[in-house]
PDB file of C-alpha atoms in Angstrom:
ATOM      1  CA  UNK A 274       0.000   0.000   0.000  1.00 67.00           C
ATOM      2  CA  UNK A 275       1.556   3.367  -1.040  1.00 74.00           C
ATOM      3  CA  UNK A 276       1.644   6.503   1.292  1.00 73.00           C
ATOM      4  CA  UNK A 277      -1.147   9.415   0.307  1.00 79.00           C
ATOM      5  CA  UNK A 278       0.259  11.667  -1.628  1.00 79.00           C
ATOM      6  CA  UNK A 279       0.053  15.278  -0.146  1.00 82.00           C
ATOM      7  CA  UNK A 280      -0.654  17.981  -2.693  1.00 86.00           C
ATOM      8  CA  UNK A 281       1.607  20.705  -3.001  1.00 89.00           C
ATOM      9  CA  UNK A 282       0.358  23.979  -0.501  1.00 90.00           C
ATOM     10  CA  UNK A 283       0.015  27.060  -2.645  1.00 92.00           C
ATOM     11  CA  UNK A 284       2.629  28.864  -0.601  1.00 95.00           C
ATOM     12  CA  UNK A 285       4.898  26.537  -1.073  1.00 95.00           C
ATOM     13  CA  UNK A 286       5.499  27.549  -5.040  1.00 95.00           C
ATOM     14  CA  UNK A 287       5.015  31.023  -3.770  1.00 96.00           C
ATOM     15  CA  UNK A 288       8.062  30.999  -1.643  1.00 96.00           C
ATOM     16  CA  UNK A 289      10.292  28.544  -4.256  1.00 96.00           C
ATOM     17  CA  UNK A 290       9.977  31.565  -6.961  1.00 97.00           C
ATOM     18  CA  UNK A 291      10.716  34.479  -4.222  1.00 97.00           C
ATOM     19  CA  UNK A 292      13.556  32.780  -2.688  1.00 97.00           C
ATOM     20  CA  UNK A 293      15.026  31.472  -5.558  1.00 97.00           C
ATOM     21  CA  UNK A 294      14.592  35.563  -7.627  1.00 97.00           C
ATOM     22  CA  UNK A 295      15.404  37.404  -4.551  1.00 98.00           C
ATOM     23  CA  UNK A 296      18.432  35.739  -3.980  1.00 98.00           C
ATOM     24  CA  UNK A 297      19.529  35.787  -7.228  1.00 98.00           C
ATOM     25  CA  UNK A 298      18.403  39.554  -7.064  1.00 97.00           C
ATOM     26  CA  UNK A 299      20.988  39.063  -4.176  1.00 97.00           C
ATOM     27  CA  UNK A 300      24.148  38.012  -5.700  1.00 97.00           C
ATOM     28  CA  UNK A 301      23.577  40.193  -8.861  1.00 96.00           C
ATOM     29  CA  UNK A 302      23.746  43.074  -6.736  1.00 95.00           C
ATOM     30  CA  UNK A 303      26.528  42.043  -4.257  1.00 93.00           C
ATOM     31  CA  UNK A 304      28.868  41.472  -7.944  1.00 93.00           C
ATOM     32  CA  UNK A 305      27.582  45.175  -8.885  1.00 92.00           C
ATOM     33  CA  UNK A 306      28.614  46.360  -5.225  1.00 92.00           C
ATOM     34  CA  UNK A 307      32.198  45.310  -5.844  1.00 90.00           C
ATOM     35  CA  UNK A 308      32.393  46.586  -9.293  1.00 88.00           C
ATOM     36  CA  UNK A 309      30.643  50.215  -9.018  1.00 81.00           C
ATOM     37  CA  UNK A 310      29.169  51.304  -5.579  1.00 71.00           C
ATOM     38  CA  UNK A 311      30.975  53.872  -3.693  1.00 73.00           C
ATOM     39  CA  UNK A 312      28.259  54.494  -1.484  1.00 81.00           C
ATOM     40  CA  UNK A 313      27.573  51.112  -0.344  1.00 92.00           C
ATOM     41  CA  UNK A 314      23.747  51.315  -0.753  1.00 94.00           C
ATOM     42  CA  UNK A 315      23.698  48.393  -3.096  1.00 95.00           C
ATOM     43  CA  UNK A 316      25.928  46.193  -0.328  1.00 94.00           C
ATOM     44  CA  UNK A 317      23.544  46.659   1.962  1.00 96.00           C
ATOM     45  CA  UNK A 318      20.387  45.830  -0.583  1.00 97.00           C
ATOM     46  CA  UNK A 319      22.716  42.378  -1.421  1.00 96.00           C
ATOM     47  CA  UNK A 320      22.677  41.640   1.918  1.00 97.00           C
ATOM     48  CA  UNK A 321      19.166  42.685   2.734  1.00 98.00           C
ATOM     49  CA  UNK A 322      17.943  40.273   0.063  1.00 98.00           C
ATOM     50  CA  UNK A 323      20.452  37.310   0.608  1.00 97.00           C
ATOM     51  CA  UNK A 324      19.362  37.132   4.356  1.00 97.00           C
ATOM     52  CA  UNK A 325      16.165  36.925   3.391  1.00 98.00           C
ATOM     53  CA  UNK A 326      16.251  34.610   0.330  1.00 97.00           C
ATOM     54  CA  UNK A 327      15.865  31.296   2.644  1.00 97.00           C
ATOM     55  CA  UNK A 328      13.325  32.794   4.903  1.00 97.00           C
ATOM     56  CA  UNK A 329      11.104  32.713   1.299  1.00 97.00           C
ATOM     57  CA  UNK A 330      12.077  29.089   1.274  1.00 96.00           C
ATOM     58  CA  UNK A 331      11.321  28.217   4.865  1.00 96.00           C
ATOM     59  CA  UNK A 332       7.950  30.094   4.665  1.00 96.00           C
ATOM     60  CA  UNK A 333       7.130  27.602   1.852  1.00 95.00           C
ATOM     61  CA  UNK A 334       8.428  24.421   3.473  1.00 95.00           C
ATOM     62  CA  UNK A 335       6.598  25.511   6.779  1.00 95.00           C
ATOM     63  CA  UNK A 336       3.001  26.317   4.635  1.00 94.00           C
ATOM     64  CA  UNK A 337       3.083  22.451   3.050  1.00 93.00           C
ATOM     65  CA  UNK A 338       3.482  20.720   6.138  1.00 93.00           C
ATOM     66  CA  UNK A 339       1.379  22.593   9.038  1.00 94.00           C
ATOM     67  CA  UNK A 340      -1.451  25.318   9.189  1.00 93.00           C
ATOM     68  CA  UNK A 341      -0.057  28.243   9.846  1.00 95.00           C
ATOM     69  CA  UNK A 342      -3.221  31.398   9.077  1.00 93.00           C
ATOM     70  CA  UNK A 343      -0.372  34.561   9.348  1.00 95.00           C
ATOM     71  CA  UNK A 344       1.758  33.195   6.884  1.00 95.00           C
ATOM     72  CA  UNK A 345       0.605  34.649   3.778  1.00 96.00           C
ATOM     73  CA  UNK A 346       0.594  37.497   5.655  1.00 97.00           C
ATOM     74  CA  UNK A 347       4.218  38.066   6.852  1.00 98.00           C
ATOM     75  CA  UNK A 348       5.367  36.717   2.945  1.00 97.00           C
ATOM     76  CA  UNK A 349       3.263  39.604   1.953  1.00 98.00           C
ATOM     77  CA  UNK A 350       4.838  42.183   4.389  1.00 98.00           C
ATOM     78  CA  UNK A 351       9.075  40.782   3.664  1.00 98.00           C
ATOM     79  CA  UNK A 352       7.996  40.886   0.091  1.00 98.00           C
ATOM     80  CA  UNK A 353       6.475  43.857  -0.275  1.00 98.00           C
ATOM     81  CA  UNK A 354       8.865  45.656   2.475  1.00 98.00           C
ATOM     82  CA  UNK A 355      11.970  44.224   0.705  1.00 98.00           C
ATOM     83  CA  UNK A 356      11.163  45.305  -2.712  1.00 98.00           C
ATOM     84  CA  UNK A 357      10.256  48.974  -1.145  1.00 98.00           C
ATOM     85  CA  UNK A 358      13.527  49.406   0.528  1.00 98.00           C
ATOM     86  CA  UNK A 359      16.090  47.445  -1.807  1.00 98.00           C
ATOM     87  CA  UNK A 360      14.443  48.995  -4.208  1.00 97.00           C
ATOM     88  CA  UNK A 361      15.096  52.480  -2.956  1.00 97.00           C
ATOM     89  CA  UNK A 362      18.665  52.090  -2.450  1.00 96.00           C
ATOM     90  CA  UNK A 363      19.219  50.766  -6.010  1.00 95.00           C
ATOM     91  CA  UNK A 364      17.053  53.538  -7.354  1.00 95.00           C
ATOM     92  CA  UNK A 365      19.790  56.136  -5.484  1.00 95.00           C
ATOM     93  CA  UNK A 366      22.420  54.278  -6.111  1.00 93.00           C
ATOM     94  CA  UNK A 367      21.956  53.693 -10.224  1.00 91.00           C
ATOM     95  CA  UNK A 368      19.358  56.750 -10.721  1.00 93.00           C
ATOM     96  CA  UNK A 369      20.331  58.975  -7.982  1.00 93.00           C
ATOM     97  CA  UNK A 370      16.765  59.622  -7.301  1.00 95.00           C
ATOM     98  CA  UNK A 371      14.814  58.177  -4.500  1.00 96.00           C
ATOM     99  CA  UNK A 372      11.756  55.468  -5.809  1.00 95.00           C
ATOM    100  CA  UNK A 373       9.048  58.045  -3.687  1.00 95.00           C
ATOM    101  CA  UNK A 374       9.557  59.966  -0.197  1.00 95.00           C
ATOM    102  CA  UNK A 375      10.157  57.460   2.762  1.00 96.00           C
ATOM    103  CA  UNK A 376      10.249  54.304   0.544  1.00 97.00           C
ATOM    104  CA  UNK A 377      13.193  52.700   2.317  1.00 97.00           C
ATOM    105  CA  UNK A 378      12.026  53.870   6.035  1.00 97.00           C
ATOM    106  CA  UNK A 379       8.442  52.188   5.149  1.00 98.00           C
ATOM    107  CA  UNK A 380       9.570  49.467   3.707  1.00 98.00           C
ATOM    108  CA  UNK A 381      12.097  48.375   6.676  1.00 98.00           C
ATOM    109  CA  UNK A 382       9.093  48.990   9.351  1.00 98.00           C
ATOM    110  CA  UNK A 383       7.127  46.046   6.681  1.00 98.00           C
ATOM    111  CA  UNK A 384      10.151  44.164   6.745  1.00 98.00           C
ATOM    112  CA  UNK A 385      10.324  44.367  10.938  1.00 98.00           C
ATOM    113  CA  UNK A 386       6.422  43.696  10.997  1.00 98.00           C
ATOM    114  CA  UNK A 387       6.599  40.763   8.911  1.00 98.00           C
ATOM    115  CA  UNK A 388       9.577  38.949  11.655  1.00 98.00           C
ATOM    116  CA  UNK A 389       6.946  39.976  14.494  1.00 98.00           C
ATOM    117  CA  UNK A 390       4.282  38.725  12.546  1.00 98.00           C
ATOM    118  CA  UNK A 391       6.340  35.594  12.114  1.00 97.00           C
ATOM    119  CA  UNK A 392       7.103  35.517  15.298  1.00 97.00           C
ATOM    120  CA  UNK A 393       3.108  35.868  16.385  1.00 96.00           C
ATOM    121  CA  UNK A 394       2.583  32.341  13.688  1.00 95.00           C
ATOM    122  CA  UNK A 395       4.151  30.337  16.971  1.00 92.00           C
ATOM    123  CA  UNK A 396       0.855  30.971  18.569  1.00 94.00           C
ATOM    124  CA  UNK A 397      -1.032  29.617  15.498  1.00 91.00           C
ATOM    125  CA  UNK A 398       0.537  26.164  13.831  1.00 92.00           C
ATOM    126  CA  UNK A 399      -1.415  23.785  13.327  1.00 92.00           C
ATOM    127  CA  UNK A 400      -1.343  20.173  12.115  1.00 89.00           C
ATOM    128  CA  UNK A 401      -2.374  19.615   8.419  1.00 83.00           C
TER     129      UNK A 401
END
């Protein structure tokens, strides 16, 4: 008699494809760091993005074996927070122009309320 097979949580896919662009997003930008960044503002996107590439990947690997309500929440809030303030920082860096007023500020508070929203999913897993 086989095992069940268990069908493959939306999230899951979700997280594969963010993890796997924003850390390639990641080392792009760390090479262009070393080549043309005076400033340092695309080091610190690189290393915004790399440290949370796997996060991405543990979000999806966490959504396809328990029931967990917040997380498409807080993959929501890194997403959206990363791409606000890595995305500022290369915008002054390459454009020397910010992407709007208080992009990078807002996006780091998303970024912070996504790990305590993360960190509020403890009270909230669930078997599948």
């Amino acid at each position: 008699m086989q095992p069940q097979a268990i069908p493959t949580a939306p999230l899951l896919r979700i997280g594969l494809i963010l993890s796997g662009i924003i850390g390639a997003a990641g080392v792009v930008s760390l090479a262009l760091s070393a080549h043309a960044d005076a400033s340092n503002l695309i080091e610190t996107a690189a290393q915004m993005l790399l440290f949370h590439a796997p996060v991405f990947l543990g979000i999806g690997l966490l959504a396809q074996v328990r029931r967990v309500p917040l997380l498409p929440a807080v993959l929501v809030l890194l997403a959206a927070g990363l791409t606000l303030f890595c995305g500022d920082l290369l915008m002054r860096a390459f454009l020397e122009r910010r992407l709007f007023p208080m992009s990078a500020p807002i996006g780091g508070m998303m970024v912070i309320l996504g790990w305590l929203v993360l960190a509020l999913c403890a009270l909230r897993v669930r078997p599948k």
